[in-house]
mmCIF file with all atom_site columns, C-alpha atoms in Angstrom:
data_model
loop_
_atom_site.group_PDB
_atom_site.id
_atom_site.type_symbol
_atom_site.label_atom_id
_atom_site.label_alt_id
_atom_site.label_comp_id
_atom_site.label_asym_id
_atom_site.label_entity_id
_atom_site.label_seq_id
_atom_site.pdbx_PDB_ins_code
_atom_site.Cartn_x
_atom_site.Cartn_y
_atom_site.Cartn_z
_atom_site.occupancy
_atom_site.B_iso_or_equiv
_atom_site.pdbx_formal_charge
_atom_site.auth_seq_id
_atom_site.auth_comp_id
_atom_site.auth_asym_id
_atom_site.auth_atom_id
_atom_site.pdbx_PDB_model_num
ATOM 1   C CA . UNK A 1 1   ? -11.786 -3.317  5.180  1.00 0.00 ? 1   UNK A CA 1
ATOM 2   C CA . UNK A 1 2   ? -8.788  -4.578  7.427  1.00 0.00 ? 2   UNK A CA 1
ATOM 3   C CA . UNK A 1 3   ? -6.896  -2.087  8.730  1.00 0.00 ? 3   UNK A CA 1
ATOM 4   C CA . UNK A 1 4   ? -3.084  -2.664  9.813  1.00 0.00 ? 4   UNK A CA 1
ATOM 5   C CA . UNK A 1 5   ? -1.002  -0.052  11.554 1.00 0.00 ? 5   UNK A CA 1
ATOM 6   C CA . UNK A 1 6   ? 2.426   -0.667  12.674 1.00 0.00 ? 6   UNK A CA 1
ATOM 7   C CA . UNK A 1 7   ? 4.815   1.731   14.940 1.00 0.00 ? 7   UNK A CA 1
ATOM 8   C CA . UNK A 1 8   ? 7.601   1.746   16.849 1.00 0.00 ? 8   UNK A CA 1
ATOM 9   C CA . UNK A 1 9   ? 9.493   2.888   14.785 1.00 0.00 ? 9   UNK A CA 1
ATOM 10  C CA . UNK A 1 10  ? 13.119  4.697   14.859 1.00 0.00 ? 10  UNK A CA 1
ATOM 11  C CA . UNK A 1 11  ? 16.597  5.425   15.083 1.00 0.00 ? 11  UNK A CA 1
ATOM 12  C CA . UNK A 1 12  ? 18.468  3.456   17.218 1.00 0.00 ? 12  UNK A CA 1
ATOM 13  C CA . UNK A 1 13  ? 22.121  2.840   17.287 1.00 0.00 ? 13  UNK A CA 1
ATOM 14  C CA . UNK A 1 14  ? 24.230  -0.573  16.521 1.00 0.00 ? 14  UNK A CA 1
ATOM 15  C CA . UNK A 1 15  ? 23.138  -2.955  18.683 1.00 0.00 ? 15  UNK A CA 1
ATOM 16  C CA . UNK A 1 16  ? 20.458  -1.578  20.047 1.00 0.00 ? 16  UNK A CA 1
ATOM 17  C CA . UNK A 1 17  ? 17.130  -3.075  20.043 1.00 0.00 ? 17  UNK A CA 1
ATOM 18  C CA . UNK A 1 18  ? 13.231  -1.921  18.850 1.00 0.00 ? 18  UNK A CA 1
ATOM 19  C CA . UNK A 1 19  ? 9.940   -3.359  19.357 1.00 0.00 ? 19  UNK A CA 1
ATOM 20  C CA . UNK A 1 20  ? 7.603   -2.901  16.395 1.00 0.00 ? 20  UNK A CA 1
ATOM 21  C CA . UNK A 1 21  ? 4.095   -3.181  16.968 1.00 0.00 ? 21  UNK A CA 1
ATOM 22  C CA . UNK A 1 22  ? 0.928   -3.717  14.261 1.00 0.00 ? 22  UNK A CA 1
ATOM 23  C CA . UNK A 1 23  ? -2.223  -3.347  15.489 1.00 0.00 ? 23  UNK A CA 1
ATOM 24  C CA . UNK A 1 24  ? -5.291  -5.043  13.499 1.00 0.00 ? 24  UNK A CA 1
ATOM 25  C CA . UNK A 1 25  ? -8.953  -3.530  13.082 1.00 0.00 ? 25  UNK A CA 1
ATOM 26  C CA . UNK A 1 26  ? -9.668  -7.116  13.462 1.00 0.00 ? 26  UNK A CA 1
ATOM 27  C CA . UNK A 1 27  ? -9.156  -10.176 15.891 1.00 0.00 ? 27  UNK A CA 1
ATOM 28  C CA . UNK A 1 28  ? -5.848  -11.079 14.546 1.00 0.00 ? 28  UNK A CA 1
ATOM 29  C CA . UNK A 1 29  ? -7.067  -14.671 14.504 1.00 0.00 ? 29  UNK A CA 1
ATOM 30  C CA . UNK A 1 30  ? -9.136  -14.408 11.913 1.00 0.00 ? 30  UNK A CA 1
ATOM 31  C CA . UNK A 1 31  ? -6.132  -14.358 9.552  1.00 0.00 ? 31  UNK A CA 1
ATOM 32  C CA . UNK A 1 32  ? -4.467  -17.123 8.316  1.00 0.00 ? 32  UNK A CA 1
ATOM 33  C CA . UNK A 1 33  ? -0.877  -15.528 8.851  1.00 0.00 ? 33  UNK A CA 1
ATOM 34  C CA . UNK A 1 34  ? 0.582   -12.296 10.361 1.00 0.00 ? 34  UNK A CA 1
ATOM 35  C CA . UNK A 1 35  ? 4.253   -11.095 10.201 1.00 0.00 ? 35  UNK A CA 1
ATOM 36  C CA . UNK A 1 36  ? 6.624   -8.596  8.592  1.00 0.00 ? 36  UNK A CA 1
ATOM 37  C CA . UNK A 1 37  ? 8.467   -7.965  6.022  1.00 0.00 ? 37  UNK A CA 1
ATOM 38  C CA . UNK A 1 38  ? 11.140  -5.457  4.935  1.00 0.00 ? 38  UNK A CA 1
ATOM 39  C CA . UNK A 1 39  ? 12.867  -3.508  2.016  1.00 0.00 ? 39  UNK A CA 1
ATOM 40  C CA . UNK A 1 40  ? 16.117  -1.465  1.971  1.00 0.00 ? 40  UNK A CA 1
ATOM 41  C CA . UNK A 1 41  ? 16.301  1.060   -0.683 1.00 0.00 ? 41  UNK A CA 1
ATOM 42  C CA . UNK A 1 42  ? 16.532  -0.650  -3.798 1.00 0.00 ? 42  UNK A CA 1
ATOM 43  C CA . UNK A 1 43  ? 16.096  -3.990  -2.489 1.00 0.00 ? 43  UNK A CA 1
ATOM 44  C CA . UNK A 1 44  ? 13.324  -6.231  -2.951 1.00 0.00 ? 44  UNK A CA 1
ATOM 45  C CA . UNK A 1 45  ? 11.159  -6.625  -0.060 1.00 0.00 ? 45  UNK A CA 1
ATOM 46  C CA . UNK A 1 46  ? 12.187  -9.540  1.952  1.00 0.00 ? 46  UNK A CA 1
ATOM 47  C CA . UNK A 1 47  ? 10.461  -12.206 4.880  1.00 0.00 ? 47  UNK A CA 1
ATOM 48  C CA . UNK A 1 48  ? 12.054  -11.312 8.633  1.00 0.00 ? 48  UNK A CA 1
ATOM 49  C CA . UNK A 1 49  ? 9.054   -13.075 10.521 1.00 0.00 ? 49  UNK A CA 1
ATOM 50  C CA . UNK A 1 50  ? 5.244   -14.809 10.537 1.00 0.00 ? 50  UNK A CA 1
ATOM 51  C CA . UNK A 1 51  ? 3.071   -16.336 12.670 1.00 0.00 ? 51  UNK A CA 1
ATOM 52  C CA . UNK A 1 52  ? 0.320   -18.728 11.840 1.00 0.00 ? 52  UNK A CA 1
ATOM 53  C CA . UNK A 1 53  ? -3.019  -19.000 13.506 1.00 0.00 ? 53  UNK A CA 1
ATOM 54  C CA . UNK A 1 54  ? -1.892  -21.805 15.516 1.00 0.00 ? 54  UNK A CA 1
ATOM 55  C CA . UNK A 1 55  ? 1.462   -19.905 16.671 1.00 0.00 ? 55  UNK A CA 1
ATOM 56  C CA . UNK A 1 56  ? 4.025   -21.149 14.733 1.00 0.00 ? 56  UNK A CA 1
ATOM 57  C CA . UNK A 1 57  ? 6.460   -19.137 13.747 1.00 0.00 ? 57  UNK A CA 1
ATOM 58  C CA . UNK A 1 58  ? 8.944   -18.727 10.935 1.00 0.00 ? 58  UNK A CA 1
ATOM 59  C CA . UNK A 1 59  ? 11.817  -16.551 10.370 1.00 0.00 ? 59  UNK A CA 1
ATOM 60  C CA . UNK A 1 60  ? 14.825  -15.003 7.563  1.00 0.00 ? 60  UNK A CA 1
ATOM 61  C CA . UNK A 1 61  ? 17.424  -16.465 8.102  1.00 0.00 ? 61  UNK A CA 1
ATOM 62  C CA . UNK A 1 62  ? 19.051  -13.407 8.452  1.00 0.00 ? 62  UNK A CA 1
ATOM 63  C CA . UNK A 1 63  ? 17.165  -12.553 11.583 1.00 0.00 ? 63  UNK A CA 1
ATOM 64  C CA . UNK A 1 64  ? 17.030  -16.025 13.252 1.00 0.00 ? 64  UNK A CA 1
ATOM 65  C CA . UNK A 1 65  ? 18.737  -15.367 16.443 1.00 0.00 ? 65  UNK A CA 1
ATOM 66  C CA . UNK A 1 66  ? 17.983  -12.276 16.751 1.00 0.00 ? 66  UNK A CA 1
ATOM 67  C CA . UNK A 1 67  ? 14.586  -11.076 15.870 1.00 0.00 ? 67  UNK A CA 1
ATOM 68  C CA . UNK A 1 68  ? 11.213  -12.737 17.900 1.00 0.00 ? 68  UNK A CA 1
ATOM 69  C CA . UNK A 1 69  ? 7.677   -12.380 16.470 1.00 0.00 ? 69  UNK A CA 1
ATOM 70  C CA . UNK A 1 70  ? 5.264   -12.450 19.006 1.00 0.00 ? 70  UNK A CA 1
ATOM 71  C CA . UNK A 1 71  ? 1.342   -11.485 19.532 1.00 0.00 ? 71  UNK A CA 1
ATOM 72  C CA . UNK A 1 72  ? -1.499  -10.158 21.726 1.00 0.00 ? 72  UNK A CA 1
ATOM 73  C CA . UNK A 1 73  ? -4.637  -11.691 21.166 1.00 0.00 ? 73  UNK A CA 1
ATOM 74  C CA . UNK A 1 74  ? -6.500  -9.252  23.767 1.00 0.00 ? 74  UNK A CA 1
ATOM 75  C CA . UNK A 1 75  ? -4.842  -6.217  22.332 1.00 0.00 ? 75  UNK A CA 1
ATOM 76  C CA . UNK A 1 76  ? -5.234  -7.963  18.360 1.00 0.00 ? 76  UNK A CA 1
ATOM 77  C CA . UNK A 1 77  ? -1.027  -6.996  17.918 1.00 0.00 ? 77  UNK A CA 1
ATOM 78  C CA . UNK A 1 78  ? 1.476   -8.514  16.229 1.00 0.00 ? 78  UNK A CA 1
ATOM 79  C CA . UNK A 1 79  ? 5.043   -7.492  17.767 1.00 0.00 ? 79  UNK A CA 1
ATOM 80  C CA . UNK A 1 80  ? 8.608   -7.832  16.483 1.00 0.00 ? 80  UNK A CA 1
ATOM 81  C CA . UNK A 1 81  ? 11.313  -7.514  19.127 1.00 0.00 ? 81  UNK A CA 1
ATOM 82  C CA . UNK A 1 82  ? 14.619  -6.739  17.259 1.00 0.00 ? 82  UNK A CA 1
ATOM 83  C CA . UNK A 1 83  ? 17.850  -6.757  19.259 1.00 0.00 ? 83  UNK A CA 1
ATOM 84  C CA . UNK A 1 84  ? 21.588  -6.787  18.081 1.00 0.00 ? 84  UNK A CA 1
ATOM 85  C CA . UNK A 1 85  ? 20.491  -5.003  15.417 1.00 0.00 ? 85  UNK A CA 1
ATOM 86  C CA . UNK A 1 86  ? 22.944  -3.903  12.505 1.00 0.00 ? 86  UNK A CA 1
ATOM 87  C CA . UNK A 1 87  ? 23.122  -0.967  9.467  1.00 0.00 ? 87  UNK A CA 1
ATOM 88  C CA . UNK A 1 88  ? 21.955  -3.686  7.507  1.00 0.00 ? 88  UNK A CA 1
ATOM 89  C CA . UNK A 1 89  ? 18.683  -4.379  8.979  1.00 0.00 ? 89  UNK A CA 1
ATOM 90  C CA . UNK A 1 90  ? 17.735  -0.613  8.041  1.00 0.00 ? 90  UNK A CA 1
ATOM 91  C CA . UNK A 1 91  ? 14.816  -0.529  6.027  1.00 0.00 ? 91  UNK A CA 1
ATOM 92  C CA . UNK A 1 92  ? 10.831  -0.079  6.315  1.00 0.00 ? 92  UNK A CA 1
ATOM 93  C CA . UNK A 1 93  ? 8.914   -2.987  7.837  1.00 0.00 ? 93  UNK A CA 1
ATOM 94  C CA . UNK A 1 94  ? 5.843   -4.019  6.401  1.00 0.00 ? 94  UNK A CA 1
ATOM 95  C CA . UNK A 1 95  ? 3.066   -5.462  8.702  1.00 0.00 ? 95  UNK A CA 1
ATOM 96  C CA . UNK A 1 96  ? 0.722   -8.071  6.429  1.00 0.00 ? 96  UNK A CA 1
ATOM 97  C CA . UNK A 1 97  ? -1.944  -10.586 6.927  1.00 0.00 ? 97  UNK A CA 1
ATOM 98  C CA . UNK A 1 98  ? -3.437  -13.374 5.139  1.00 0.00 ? 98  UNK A CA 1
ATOM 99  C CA . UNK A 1 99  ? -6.649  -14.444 5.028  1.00 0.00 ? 99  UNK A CA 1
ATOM 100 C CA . UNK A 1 100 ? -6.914  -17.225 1.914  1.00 0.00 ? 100 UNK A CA 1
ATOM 101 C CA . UNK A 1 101 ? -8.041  -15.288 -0.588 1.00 0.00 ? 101 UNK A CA 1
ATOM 102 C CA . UNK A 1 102 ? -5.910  -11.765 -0.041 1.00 0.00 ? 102 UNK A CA 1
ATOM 103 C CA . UNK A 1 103 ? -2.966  -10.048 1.918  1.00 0.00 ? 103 UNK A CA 1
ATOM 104 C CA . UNK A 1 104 ? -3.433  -7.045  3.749  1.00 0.00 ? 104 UNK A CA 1
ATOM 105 C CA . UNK A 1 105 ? -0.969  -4.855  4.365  1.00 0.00 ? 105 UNK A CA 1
ATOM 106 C CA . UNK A 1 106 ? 0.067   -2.082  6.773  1.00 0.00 ? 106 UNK A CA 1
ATOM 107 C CA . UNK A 1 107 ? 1.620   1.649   5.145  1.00 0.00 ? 107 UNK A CA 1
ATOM 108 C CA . UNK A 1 108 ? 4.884   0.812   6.549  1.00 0.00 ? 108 UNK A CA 1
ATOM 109 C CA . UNK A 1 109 ? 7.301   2.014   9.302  1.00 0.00 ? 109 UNK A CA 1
ATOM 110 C CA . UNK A 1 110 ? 10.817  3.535   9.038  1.00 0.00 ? 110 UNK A CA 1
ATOM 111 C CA . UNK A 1 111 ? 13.714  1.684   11.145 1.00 0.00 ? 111 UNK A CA 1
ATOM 112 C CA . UNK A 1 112 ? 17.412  3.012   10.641 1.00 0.00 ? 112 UNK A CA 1
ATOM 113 C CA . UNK A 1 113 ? 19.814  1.487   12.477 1.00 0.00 ? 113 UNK A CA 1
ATOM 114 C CA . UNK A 1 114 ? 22.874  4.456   12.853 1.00 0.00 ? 114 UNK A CA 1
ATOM 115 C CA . UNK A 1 115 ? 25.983  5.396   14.548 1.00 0.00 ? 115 UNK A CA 1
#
């Protein structure tokens, strides 16, 4: 069973930045696609970043700019660097990965972005 963990975490003030880490139980290139996603309270849970196998990477538009997915092969972690951040990207990020037949998921980590 895959296991994804993320952390990093916070509170951090208006822009400030995080870096959000998920660590895999597996050699992250044996997925198809890793990223994150997000959801705000009462929101649906939306794209922010992913990186294929082959490193390309995609991201919300309402991140480009300012969010960076990026990845440790030796270390099998997926990191999001998130600067100029803003109330609205407060929400929990999701870690997931995609193998072609299911989507793994990590529980989820808290980031609130407060004055």
């Amino acid at each position: 069973q895959v296991q994804l963990v993320e952390s990093g975490g916070g509170l951090v003030q208006p822009g400030g930045s995080l870096r959000l880490s998920c660590a895999a139980s597996e050699t992250i290139f044996s997925f198809i696609l890793m990223g994150w996603y997000r959801q705000a309270p009462g929101k649906e849970r939306d794209l922010v970043a992913t990186i294929t196998r082959t490193g390309n990477t995609n991201y919300g538009d309402s991140v480009k700019g300012r969010f960076t997915i990026s990845r440790d092969g030796t270390k099998n972690t997926v990191f999001l660097h998130m600067n100029s951040l803003s109330a609205e990207d407060t929400a929990v990020y999701y870690c997931h990965a995609n193998i072609p037949t299911r989507t793994y998921w990590g529980q989820g980590t808290q980031v609130t972005v407060s004055s």
